[in-house]
PDB file of C-alpha atoms in Angstrom:
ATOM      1  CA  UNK B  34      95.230  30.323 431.605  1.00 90.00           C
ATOM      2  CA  UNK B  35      98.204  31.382 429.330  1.00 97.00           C
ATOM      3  CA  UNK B  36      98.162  29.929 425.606  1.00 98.00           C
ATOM      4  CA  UNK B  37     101.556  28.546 424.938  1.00 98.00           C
ATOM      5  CA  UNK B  38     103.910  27.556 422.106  1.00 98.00           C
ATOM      6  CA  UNK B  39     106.346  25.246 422.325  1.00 98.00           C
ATOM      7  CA  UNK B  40     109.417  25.625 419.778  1.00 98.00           C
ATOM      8  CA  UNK B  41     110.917  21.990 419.471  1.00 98.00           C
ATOM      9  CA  UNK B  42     109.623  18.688 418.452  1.00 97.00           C
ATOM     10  CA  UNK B  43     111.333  16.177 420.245  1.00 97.00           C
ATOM     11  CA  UNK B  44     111.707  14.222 423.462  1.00 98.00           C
ATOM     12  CA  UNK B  45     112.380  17.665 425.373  1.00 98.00           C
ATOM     13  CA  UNK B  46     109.145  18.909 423.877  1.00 98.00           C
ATOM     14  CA  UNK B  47     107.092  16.624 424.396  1.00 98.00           C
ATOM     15  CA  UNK B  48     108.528  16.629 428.281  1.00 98.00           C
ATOM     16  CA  UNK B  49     107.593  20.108 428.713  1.00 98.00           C
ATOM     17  CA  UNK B  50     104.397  19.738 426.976  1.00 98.00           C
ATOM     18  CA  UNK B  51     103.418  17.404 429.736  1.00 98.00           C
ATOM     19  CA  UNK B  52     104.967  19.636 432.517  1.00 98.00           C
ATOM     20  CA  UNK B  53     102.890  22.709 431.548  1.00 98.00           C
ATOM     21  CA  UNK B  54     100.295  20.622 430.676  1.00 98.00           C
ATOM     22  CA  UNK B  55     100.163  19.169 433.688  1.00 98.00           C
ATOM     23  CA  UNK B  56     101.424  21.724 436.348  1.00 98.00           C
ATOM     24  CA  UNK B  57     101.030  25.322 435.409  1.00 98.00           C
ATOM     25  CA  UNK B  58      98.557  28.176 434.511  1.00 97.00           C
ATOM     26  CA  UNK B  59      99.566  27.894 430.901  1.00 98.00           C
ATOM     27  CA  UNK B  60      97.639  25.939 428.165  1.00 98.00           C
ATOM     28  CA  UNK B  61     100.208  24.619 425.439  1.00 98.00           C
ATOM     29  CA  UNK B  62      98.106  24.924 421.973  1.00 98.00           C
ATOM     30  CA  UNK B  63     101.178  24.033 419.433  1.00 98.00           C
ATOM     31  CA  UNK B  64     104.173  23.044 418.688  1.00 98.00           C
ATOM     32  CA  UNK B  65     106.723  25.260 416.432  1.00 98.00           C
ATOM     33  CA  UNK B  66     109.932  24.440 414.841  1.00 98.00           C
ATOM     34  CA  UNK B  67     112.123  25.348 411.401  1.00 97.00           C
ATOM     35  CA  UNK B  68     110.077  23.915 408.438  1.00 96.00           C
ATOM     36  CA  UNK B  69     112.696  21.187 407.521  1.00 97.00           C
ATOM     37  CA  UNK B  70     112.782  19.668 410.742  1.00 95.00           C
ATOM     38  CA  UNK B  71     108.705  19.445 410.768  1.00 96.00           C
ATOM     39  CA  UNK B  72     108.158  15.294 410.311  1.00 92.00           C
ATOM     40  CA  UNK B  73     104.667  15.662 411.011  1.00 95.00           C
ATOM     41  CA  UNK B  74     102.019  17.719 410.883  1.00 95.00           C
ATOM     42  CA  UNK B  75     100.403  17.195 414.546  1.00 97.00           C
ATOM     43  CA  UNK B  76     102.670  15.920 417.824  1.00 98.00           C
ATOM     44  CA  UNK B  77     100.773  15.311 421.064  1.00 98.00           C
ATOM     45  CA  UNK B  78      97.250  16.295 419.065  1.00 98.00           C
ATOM     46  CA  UNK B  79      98.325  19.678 419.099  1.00 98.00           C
ATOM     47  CA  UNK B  80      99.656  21.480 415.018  1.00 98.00           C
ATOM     48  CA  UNK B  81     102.922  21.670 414.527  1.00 98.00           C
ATOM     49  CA  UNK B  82     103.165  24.876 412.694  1.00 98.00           C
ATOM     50  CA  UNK B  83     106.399  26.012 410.382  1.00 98.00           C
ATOM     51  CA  UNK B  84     108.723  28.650 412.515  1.00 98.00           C
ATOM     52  CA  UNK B  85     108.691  31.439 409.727  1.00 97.00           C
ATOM     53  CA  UNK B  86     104.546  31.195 410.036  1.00 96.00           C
ATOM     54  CA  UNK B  87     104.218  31.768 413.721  1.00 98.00           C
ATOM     55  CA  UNK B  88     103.481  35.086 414.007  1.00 98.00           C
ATOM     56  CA  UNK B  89     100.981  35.207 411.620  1.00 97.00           C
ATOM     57  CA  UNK B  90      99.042  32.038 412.857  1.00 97.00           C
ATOM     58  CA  UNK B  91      99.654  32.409 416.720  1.00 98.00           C
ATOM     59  CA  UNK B  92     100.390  35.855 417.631  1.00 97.00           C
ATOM     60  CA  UNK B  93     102.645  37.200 420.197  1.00 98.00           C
ATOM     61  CA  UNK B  94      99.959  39.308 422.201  1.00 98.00           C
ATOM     62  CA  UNK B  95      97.869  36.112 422.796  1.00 97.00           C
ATOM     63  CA  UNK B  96     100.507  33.446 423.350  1.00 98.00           C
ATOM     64  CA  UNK B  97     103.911  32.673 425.039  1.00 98.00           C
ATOM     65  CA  UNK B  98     106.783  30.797 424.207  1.00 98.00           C
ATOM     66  CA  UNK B  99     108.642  28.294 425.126  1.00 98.00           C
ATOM     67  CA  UNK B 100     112.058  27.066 423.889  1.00 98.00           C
ATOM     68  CA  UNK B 101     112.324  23.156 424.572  1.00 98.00           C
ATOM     69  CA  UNK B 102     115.666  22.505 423.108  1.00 98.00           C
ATOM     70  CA  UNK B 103     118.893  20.525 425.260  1.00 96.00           C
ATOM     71  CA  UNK B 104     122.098  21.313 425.656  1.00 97.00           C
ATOM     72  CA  UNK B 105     123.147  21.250 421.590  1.00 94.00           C
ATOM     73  CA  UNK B 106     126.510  22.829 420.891  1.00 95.00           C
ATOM     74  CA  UNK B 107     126.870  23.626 424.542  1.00 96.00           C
ATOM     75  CA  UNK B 108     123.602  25.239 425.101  1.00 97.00           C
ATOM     76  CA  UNK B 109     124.199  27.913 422.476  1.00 97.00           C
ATOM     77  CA  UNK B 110     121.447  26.243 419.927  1.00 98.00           C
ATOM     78  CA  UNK B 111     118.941  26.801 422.341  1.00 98.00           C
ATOM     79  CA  UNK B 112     120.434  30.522 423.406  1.00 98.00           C
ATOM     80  CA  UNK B 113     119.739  31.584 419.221  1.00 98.00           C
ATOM     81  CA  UNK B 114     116.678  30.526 419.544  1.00 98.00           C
ATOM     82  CA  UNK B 115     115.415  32.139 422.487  1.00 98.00           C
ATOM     83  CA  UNK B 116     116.546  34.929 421.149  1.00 98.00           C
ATOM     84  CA  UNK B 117     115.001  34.948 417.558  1.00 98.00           C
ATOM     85  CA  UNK B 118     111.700  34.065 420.114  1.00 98.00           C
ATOM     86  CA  UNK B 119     112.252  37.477 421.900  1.00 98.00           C
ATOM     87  CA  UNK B 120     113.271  39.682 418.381  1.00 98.00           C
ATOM     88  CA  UNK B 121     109.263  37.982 417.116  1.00 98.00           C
ATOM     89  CA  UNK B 122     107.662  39.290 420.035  1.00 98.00           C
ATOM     90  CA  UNK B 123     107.025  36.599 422.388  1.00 98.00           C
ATOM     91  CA  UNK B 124     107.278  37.040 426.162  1.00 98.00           C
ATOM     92  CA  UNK B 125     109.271  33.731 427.306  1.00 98.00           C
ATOM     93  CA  UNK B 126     107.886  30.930 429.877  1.00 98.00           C
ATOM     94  CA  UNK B 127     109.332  29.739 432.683  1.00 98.00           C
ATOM     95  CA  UNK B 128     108.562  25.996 434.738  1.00 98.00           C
ATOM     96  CA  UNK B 129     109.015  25.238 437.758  1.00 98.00           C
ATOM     97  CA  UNK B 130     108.135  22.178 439.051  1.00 98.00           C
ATOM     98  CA  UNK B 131     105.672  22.136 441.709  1.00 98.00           C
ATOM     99  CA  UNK B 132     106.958  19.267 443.260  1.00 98.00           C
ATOM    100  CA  UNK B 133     110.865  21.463 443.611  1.00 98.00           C
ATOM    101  CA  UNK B 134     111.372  22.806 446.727  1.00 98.00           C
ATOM    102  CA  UNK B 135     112.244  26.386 446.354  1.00 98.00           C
ATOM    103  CA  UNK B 136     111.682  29.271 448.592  1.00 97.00           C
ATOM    104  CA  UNK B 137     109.961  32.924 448.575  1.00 95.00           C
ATOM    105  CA  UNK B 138     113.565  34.676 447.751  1.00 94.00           C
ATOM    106  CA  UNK B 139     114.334  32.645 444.280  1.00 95.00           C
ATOM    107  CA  UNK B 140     115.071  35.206 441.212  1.00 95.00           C
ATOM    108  CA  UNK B 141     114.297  32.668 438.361  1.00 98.00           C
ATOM    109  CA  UNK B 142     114.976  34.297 434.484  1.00 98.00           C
ATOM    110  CA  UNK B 143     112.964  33.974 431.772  1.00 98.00           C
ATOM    111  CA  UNK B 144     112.772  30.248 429.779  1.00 98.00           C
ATOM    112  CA  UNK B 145     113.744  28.652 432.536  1.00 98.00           C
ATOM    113  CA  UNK B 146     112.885  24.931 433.027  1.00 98.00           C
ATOM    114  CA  UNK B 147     113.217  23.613 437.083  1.00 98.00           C
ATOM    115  CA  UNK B 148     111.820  19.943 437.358  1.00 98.00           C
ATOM    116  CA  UNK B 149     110.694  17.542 440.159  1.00 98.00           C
ATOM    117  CA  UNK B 150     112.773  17.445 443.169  1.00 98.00           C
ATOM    118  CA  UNK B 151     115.157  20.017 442.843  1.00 98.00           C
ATOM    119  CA  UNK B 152     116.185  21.849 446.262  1.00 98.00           C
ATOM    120  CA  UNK B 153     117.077  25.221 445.765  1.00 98.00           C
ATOM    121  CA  UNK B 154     118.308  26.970 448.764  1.00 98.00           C
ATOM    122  CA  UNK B 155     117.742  30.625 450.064  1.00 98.00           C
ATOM    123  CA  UNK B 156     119.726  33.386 447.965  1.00 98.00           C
ATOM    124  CA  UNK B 157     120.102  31.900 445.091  1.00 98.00           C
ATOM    125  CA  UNK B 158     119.792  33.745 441.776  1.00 98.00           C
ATOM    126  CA  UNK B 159     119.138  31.859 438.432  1.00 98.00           C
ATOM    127  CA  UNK B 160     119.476  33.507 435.035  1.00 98.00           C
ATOM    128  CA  UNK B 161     117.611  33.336 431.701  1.00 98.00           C
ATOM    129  CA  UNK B 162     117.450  29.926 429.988  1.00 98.00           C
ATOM    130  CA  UNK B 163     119.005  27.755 432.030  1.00 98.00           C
ATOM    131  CA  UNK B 164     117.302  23.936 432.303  1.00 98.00           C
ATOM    132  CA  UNK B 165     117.525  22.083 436.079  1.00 98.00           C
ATOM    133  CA  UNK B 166     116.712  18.619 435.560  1.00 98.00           C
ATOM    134  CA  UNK B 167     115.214  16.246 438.250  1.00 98.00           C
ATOM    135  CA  UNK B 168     116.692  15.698 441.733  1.00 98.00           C
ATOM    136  CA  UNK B 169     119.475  18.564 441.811  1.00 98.00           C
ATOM    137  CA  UNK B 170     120.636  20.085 445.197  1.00 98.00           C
ATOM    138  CA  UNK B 171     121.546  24.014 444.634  1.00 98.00           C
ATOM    139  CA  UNK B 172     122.920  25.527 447.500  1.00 98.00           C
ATOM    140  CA  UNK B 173     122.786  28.944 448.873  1.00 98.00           C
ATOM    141  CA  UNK B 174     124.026  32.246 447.456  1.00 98.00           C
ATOM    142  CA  UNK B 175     124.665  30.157 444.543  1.00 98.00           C
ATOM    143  CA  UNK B 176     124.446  32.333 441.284  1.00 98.00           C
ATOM    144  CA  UNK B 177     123.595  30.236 437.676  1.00 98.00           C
ATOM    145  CA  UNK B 178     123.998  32.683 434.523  1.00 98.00           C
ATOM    146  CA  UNK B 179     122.466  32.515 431.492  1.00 98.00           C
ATOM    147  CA  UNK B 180     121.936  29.601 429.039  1.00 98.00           C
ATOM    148  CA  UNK B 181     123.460  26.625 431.347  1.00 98.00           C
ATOM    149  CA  UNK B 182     122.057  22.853 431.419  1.00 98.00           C
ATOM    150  CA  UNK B 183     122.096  21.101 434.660  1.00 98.00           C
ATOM    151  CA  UNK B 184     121.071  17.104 434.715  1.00 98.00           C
ATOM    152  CA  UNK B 185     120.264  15.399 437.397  1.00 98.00           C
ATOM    153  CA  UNK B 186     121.371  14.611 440.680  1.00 98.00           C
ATOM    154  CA  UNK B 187     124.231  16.920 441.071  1.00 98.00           C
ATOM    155  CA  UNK B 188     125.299  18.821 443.836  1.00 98.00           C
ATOM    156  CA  UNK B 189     126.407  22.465 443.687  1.00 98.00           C
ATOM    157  CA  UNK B 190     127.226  23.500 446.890  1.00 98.00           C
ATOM    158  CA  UNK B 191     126.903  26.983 448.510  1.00 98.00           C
ATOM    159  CA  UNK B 192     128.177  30.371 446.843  1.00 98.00           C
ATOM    160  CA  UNK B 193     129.328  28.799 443.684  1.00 98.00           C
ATOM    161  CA  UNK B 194     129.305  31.128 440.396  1.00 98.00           C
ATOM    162  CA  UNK B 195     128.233  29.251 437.133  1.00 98.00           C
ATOM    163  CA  UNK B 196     129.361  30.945 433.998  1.00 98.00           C
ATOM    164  CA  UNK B 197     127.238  30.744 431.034  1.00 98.00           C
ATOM    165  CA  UNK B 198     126.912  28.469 428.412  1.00 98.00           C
ATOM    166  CA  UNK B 199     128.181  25.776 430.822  1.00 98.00           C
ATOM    167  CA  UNK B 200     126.859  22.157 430.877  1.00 98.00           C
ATOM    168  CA  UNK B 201     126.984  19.708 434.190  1.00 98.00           C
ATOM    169  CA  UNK B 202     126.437  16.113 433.699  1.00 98.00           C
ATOM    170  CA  UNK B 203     124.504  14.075 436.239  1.00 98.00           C
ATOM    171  CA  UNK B 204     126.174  13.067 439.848  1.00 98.00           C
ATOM    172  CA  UNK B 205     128.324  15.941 439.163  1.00 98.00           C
ATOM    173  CA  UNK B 206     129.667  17.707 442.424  1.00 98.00           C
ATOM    174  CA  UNK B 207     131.000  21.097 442.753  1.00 98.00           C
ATOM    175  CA  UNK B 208     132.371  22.271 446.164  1.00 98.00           C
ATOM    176  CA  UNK B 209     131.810  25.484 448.015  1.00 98.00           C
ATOM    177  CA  UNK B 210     132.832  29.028 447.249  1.00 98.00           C
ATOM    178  CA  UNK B 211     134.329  28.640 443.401  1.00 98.00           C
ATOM    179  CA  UNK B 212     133.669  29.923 440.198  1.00 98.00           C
ATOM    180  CA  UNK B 213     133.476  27.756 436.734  1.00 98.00           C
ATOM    181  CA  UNK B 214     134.181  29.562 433.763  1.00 98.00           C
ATOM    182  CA  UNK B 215     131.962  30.372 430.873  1.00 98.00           C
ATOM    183  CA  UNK B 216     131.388  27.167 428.020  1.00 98.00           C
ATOM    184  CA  UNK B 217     132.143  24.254 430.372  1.00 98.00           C
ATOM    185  CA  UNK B 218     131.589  20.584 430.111  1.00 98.00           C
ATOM    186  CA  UNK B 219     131.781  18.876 433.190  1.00 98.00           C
ATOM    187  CA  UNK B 220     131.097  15.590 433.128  1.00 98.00           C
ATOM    188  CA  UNK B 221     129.151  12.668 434.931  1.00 98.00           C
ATOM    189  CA  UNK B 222     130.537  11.978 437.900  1.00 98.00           C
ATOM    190  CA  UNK B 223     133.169  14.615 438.041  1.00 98.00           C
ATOM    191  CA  UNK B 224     134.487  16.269 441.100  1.00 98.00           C
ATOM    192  CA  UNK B 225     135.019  20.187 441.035  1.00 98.00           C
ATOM    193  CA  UNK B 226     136.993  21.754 443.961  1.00 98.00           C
ATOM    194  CA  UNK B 227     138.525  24.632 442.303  1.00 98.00           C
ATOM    195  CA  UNK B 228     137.927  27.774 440.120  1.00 98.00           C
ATOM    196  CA  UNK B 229     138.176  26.460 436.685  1.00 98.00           C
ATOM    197  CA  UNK B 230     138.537  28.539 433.354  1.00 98.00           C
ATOM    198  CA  UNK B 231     136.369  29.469 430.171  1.00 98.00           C
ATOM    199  CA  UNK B 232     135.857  26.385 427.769  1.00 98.00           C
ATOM    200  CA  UNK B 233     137.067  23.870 430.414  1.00 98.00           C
ATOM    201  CA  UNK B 234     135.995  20.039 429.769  1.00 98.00           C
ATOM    202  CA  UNK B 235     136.398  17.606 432.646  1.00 98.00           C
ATOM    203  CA  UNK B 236     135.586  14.243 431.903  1.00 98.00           C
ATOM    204  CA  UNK B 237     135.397  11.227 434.734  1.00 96.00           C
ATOM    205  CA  UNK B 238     137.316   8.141 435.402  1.00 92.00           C
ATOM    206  CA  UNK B 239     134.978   5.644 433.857  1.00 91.00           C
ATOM    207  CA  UNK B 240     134.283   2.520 436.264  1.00 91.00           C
ATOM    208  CA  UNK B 241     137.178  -0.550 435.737  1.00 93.00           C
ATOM    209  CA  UNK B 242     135.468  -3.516 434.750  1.00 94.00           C
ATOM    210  CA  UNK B 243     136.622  -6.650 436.441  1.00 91.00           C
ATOM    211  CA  UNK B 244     138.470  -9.846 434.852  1.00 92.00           C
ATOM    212  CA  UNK B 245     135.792 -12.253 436.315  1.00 91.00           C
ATOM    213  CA  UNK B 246     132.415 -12.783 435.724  1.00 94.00           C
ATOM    214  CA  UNK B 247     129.566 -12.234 438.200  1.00 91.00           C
ATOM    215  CA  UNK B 248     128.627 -15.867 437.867  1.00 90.00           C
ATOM    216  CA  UNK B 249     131.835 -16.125 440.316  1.00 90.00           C
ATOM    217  CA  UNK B 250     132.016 -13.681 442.611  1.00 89.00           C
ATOM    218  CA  UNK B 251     131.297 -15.624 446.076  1.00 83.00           C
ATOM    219  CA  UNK B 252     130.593 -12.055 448.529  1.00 78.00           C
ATOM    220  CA  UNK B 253     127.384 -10.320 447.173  1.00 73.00           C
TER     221      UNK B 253
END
């Protein structure tokens, strides 16, 4: 088995401390984030070890890394640090899930994170960094660049291009054959049927609550 570092120290970390943990050939052995963030000295029972000191304590020829940050400032927090990872020396992890179904032709990039119940169709070609969370249906010839955070439960149908940088909020659905721009935030909910541009936000009609209380509703 692989020793790992995480960098991160939250939820997300401690998510893909389990998953690794858990469900790969790699053995996570500490944690690693930027000294002022650092609240305490040990997460999980593994050290939590200052950013600037990594090298020195865990080297790069005897350990991997693994960025566990969200979707911050549209993915790009997470982008800098993967690639202040790479300048150090450390070759970059990638998860996925054993319980995805994926087949033998899936080009998956480097810190890459592809959770439970995720259907990934023939032909499709994922970049470098880009997080999949639970229950997503990618469809084929699809292409997902770099740096792009996918929650769960949406639906990207067949030969759709996903710019980078671009974030997808769960029960999102995005229709065959088009291309979304680079930096977008697309919203729960929403429904995509056309190409859309760089730095597009689409946010979705909320649900209309009613002027009557449950307590009266006479058909459920």
């Amino acid at each position: 088995m692989k020793d790992l570092i995480i960098f991160g120290n939250g939820q997300v970390a401690e998510l893909v401390y389990y998953m690794f943990n858990h469900d790969s050939d790699y053995r996570p052995v500490a944690f690693t984030v930027d000294e002022e963030y650092i609240k305490e000295e040990q997460l999980l029972g593994l050290p939590v070890i200052p950013f600037h000191n990594i090298v020195e304590t865990l080297s790069p020829e005897n350990h991997d890394m693994f960025v566990a940050i969200s979707f911050t400032n549209v993915n790009k927090l997470r982008a800098q640090k993967v690639s202040v990872c790479k300048k150090k020396g450390y070759k970059l992890a990638t998860y996925v899930s054993s319980k995805a179904t994926t087949f033998p032709d899936l080009t998956v990039g480097k810190n890459c994170l592809i959770l439970e119940d995720n259907t990934i169709q023939p032909f499709v070609t994922i970049a470098d960094n880009v997080f999949l969370w639970s229950g997503n249906h990618i469809g084929h010839h699809t292409s997902i660049e770099n740096h792009c955070f996918i929650a769960s439960h949406v639906v990207i149908s067949g030969s759709v291009h996903v710019g980078s940088h671009t974030f997808i909020g769960v029960n999102a659905t995005l229709r065959d054959n088009i291309k979304i721009g680079k930096d977008n935030v697309i919203g729960a909910g929403c429904v995509i049927l056309k190409d859309t541009d760089d730095e597009n936000v689409f946010v979705a009609s909320p649900a209309k609550l009613a002027n009557i209380p449950s307590s009266r509703l006479k058909r459920i």
